[in-house]
Coordinates of C-alpha atoms in Angstrom, one line a residue:
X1 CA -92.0 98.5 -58.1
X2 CA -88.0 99.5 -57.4
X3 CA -86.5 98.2 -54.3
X4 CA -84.9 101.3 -53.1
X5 CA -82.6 98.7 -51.2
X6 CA -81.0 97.5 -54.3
X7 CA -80.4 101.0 -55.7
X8 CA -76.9 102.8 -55.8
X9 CA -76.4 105.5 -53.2
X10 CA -76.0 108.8 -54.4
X11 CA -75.9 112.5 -53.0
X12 CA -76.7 115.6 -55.3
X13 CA -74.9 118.9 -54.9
X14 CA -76.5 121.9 -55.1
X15 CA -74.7 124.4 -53.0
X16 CA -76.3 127.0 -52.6
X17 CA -78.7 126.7 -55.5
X18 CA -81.3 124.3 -53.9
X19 CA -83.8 127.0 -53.7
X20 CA -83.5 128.3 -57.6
X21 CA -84.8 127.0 -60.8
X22 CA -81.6 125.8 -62.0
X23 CA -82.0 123.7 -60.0
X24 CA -84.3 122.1 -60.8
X25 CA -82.2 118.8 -61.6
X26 CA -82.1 118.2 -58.2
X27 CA -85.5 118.9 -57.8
X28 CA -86.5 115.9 -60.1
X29 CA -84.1 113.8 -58.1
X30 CA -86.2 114.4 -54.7
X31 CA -89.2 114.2 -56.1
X32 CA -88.5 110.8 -57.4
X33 CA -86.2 108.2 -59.3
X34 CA -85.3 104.7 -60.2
X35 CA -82.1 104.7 -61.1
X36 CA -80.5 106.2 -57.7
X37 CA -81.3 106.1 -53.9
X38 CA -80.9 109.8 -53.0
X39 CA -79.8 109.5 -49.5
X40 CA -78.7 113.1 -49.3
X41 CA -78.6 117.3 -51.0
X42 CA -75.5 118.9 -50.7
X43 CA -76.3 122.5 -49.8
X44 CA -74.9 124.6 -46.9
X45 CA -77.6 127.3 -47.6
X46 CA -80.2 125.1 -46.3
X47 CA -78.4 122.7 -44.5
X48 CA -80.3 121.0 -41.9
X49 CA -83.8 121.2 -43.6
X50 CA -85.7 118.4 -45.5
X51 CA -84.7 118.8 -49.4
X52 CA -88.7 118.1 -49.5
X53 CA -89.9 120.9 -47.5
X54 CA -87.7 123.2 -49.0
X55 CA -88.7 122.6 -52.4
X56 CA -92.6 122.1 -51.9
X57 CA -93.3 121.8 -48.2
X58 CA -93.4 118.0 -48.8
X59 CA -90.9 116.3 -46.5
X60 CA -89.2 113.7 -48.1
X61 CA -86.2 112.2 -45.6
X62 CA -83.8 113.6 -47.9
X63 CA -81.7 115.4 -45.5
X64 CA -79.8 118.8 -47.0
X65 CA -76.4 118.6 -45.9
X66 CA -73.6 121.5 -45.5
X67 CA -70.3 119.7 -46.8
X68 CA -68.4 116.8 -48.4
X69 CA -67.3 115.4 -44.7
X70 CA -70.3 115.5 -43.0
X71 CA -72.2 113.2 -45.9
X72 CA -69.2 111.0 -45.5
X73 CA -69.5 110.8 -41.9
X74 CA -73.6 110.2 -42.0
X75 CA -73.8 108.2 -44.9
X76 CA -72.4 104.9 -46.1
X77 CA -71.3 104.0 -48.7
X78 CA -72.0 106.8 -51.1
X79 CA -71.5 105.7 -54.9
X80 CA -72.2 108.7 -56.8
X81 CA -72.1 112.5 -56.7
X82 CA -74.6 113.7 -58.8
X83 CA -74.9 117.2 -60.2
X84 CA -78.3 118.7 -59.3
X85 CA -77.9 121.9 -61.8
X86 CA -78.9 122.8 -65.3
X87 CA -77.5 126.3 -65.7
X88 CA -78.3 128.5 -68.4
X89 CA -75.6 127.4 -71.6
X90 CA -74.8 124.2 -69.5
X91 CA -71.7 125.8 -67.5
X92 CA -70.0 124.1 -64.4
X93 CA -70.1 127.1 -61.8
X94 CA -66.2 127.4 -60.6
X95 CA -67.1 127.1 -57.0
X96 CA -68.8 123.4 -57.8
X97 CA -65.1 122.6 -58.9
X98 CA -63.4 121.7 -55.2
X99 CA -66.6 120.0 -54.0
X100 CA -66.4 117.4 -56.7
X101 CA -62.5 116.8 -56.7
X102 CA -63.1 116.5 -52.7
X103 CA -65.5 113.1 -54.1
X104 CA -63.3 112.1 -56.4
X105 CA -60.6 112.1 -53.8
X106 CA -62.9 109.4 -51.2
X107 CA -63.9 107.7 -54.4
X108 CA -67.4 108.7 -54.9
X109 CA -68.1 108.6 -58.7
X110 CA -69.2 111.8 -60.3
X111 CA -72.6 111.8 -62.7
X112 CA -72.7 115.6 -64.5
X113 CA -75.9 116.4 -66.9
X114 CA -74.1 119.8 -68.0
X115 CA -72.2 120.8 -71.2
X116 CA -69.3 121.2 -69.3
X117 CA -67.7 117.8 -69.8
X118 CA -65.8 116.3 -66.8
X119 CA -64.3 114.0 -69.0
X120 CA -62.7 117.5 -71.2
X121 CA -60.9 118.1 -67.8
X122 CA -57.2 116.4 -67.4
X123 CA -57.3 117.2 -63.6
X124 CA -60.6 115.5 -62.9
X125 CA -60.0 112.5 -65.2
X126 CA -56.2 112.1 -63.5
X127 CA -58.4 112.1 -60.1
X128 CA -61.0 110.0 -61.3
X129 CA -58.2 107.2 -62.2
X130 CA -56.1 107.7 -59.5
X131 CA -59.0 107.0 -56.8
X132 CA -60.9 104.4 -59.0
X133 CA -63.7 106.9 -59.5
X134 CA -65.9 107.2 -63.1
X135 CA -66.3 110.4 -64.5
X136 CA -70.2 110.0 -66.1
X137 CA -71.0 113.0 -68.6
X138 CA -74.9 112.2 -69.4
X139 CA -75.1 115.2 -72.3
X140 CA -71.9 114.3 -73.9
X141 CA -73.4 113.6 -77.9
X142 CA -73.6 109.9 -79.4
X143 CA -71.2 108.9 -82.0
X144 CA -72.5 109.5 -85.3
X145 CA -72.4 106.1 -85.4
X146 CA -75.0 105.4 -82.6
X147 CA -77.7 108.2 -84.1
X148 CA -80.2 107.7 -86.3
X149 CA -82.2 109.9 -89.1
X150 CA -85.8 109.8 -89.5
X151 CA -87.1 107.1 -91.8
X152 CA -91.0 107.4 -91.2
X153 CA -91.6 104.3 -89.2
X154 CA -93.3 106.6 -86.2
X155 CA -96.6 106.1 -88.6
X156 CA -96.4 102.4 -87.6
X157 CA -97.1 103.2 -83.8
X158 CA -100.7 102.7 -83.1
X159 CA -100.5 103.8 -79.4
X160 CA -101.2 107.5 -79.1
X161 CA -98.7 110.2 -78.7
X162 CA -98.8 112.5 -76.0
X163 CA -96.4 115.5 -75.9
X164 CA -96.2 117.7 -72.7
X165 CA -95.0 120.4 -74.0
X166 CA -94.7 124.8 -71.8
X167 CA -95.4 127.8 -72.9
X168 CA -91.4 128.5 -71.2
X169 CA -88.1 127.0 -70.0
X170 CA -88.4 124.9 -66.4
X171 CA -91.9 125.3 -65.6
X172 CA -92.2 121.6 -64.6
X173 CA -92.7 119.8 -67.7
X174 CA -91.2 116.5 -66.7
X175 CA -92.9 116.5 -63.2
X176 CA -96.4 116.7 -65.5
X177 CA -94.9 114.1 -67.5
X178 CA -94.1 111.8 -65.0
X179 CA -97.6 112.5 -62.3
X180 CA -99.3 111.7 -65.7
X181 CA -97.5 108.4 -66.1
X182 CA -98.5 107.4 -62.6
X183 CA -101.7 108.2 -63.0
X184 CA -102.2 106.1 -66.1
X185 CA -100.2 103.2 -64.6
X186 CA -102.1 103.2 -61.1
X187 CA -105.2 102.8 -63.9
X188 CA -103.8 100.0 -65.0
X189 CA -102.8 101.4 -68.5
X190 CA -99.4 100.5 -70.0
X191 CA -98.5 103.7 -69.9
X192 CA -94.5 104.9 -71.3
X193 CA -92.2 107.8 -71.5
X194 CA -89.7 109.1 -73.7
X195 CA -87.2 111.3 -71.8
X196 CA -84.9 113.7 -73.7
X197 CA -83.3 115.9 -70.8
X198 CA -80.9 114.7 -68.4
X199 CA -83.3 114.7 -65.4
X200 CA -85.4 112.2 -66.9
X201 CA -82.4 109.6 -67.7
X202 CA -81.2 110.2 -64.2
X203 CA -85.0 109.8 -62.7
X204 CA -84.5 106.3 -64.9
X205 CA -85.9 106.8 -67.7
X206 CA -85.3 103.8 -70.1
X207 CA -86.2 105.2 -73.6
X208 CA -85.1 108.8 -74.9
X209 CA -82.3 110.8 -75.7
X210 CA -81.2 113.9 -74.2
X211 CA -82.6 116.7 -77.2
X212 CA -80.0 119.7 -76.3
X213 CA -77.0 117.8 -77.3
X214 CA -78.1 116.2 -80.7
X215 CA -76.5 116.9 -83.4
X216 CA -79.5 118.6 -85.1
X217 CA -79.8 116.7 -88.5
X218 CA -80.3 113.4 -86.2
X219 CA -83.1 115.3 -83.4
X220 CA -86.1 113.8 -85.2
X221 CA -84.9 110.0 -85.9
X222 CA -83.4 110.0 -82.5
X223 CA -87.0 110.6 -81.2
X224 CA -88.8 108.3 -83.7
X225 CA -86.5 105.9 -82.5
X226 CA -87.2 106.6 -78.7
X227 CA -90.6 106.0 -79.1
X228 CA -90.9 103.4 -82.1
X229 CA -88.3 101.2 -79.7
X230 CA -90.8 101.9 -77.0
X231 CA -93.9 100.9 -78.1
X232 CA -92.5 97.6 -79.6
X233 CA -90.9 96.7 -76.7
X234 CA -93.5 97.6 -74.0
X235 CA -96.6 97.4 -76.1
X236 CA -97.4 100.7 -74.8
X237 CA -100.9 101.7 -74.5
X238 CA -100.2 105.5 -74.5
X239 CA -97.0 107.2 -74.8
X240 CA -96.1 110.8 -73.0
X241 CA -93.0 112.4 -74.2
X242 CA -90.9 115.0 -72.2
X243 CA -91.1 118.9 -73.8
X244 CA -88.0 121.0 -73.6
X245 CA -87.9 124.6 -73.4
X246 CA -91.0 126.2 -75.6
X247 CA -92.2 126.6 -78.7
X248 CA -91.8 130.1 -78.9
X249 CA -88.7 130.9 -76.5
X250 CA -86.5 132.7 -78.6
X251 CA -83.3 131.0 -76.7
X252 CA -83.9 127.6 -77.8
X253 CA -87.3 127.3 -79.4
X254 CA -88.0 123.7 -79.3
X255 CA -91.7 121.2 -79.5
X256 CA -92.5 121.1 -83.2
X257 CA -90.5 118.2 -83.7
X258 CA -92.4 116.6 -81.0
X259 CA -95.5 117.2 -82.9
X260 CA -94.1 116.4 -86.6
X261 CA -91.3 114.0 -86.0
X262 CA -92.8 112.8 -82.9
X263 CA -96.5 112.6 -84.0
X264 CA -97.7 113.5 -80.9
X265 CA -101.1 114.3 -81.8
X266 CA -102.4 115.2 -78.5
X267 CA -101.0 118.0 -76.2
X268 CA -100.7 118.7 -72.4
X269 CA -99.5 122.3 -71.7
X270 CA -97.9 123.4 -69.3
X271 CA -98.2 127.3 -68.0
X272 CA -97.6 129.4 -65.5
X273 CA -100.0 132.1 -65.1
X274 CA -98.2 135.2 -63.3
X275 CA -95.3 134.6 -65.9
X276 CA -94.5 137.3 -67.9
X277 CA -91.5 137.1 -69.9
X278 CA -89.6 134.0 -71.1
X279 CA -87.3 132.9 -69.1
X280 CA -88.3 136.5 -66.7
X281 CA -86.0 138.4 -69.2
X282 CA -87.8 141.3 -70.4
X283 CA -85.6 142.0 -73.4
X284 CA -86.1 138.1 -74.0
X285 CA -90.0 139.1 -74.8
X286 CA -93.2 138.6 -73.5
X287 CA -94.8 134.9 -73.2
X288 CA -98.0 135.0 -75.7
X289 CA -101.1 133.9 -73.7
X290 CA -101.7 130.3 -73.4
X291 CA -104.8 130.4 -75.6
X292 CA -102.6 131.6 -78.7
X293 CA -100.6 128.7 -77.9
X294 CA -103.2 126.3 -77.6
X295 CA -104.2 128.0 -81.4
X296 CA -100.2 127.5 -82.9
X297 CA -100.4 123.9 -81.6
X298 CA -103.8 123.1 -83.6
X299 CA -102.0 125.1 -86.0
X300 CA -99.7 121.7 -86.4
X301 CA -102.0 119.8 -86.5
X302 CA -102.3 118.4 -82.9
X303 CA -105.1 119.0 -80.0
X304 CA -104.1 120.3 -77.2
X305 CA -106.0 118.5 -74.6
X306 CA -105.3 119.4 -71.4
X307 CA -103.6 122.6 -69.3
X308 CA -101.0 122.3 -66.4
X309 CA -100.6 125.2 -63.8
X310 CA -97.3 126.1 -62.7
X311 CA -98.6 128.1 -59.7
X312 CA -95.7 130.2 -59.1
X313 CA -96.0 133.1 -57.3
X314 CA -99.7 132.7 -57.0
X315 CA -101.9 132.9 -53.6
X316 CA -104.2 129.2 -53.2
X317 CA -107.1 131.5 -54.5
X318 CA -105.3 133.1 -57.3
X319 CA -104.5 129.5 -58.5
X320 CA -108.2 128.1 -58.4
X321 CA -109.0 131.6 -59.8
X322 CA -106.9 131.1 -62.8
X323 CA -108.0 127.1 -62.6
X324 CA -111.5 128.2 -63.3
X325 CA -110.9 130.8 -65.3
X326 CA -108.7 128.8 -67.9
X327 CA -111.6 125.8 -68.1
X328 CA -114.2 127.8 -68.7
X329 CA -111.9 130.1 -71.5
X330 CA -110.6 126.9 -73.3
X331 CA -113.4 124.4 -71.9
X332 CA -110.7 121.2 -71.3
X333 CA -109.3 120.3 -67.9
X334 CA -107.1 122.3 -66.1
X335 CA -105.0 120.8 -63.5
X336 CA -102.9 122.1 -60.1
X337 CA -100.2 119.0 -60.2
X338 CA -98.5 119.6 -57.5
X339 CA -101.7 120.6 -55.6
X340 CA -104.2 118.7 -56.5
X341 CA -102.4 115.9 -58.6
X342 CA -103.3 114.9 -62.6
X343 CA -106.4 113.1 -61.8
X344 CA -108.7 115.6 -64.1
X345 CA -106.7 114.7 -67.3
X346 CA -107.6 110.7 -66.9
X347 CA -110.8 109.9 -68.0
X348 CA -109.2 112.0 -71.4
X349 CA -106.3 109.7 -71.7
X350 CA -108.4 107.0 -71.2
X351 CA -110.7 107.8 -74.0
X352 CA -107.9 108.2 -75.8
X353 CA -106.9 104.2 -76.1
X354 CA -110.7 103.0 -75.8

């Protein structure tokens, strides 16, 4: 187990945003990670609330806070700022700007999982050095020294593969990913996760990449090496990796390489019922219904072998409704996470390593 004690402090800024699905960076943060001690959510929209109850009804001590000053007057010692956004094309909103040179200025380090690159900026990085401050930019690519091309050794890995992969963009892939971890490790299985977003390093993830700014040529040996690294250094007895976006959203259509390159030969997916277009863009295109997609992935090969709700939108009866309905349709489990937990897919993933 982390000692929370021993973590760095950080606060995550949201302003404003807390509430939205592009946030949902900061949503990973309060729902749980090891590399930080979240003491705070910049926000003046919902300052004063619980960052818990505001994103699930869950309270969490994570007070949402309006300002700069009055985190620096509650909280001591605060390390890092971290950037609780992933906006659509990666883009630093202007109004973020002031906040974060305001940290820079009391020495609070700044940690930014956008495209934007802090680092890009001479007025933050003359900050950053004049106030002894680091400017971290998780997305920023590898060297093309540091990546590596596929070479076939993910056939070696005996452990099985388990992709959790949406039908969409920010439907709570990661959250699946990581309540099906738990589950597996509470059942004393040497369960492992390959991240490849920013969310997941920041949660502290220890193997993975972040997939959206890889070169391309290097996407599938930088995820055979993720998960070949893994499993010889853990021993893993099942291995979940993290989807992005979806197989079919036209705006970055992305999971194939997790069942080809990846070998991910068994499939959670993750859905949300009452969603109709990708992204909810209507000249984006309509989502194709979960049991064509359950049909593409056997198409590649792979089994999908369990369904995740993203109950947005829906009343508690729609979602047992659409529960039910779902099982009896596709006849494997289908599970409320955030309701009712991941409990249904374990005796699966247990058979799976038997």
């Amino acid at each position: 187990m982390t000692n929370i004690a021993t973590l760095p402090t950080a606060i995550v800024l949201t302003d404003g945003m807390l509430h939205e699905s592009d946030a949902k960076t900061a949503h990973g943060l309060i729902r749980g990670t090891e590399r930080f001690r979240i003491a705070a959510i910049i926000d003046a929209t919902h300052a004063g609330k619980d960052a818990g109850e505001v994103l699930d009804g869950q309270h969490r001590n994570i007070p949402v806070l309006p300002d700069i000053q009055t985190a620096l007057a509650q909280i001591p010692d605060i390390q890092f700022c971290i950037i609780g956004i992933a906006t659509v094309g990666g883009i630093l909103p202007a109004h973020f700007k002031p906040i974060l040179q305001s940290c820079l200025e009391h020495g609070i380090s700044l940690v930014n999982g956008l495209h934007d690159y802090l680092n890009d900026m001479p007025d933050m990085q003359a900050l950053a050095a004049k106030h002894g401050a680091q400017l971290i930019d998780i997305r920023k690519p590898k060297r093309r020294q540091d990546l590596h091309f596929w070479d076939a050794s993910i056939f070696e890995v005996t452990a099985p593969i388990v992709a959790v992969i949406g039908t969409d963009c920010a439907l709570g892939k990661r959250t699946t990913c990581r309540l099906l971890l738990q589950a597996c490790q509470q059942a004393n299985m040497n369960a492992q996760m390959i991240y490849t977003g920013q969310t997941g390093w920041l949660q502290g993830g220890k193997y993975g990449f972040i997939f959206d700014s890889t070169l391309n040529d290097f996407i599938s040996g930088e995820l055979e090496h993720a998960i070949t690294s893994c499993w010889k250094d853990t021993g893993a007895d099942i291995i979940f990796i993290e989807g992005q976006s979806a197989l079919r959203n036209p705006s970055g259509p992305c999971g194939s390489e997790m069942l080809v390159s990846g070998n991910a030969k068994h499939v959670v997916v993750v859905h949300a019922p009452k969603r109709t277009y990708y992204d909810h863009l209507p000249h984006w295109g309509a989502i194709h219904s979960l049991e064509s997609e359950v049909a593409l992935i056997a198409a590649y090969g792979s089994k999908v072998i369990a369904i995740a709700l993203n109950t947005e939108h829906c009343s508690t009866e729609e979602a047992h409704a659409y529960q039910q309905q779902y099982e009896q349709a596709l006849g494997i489990p289908v599970m409320l996470p955030l309701q009712e937990g991941v409990q249904k897919a374990l005796p699966i993933l247990q058979s799976l390593i038997a």
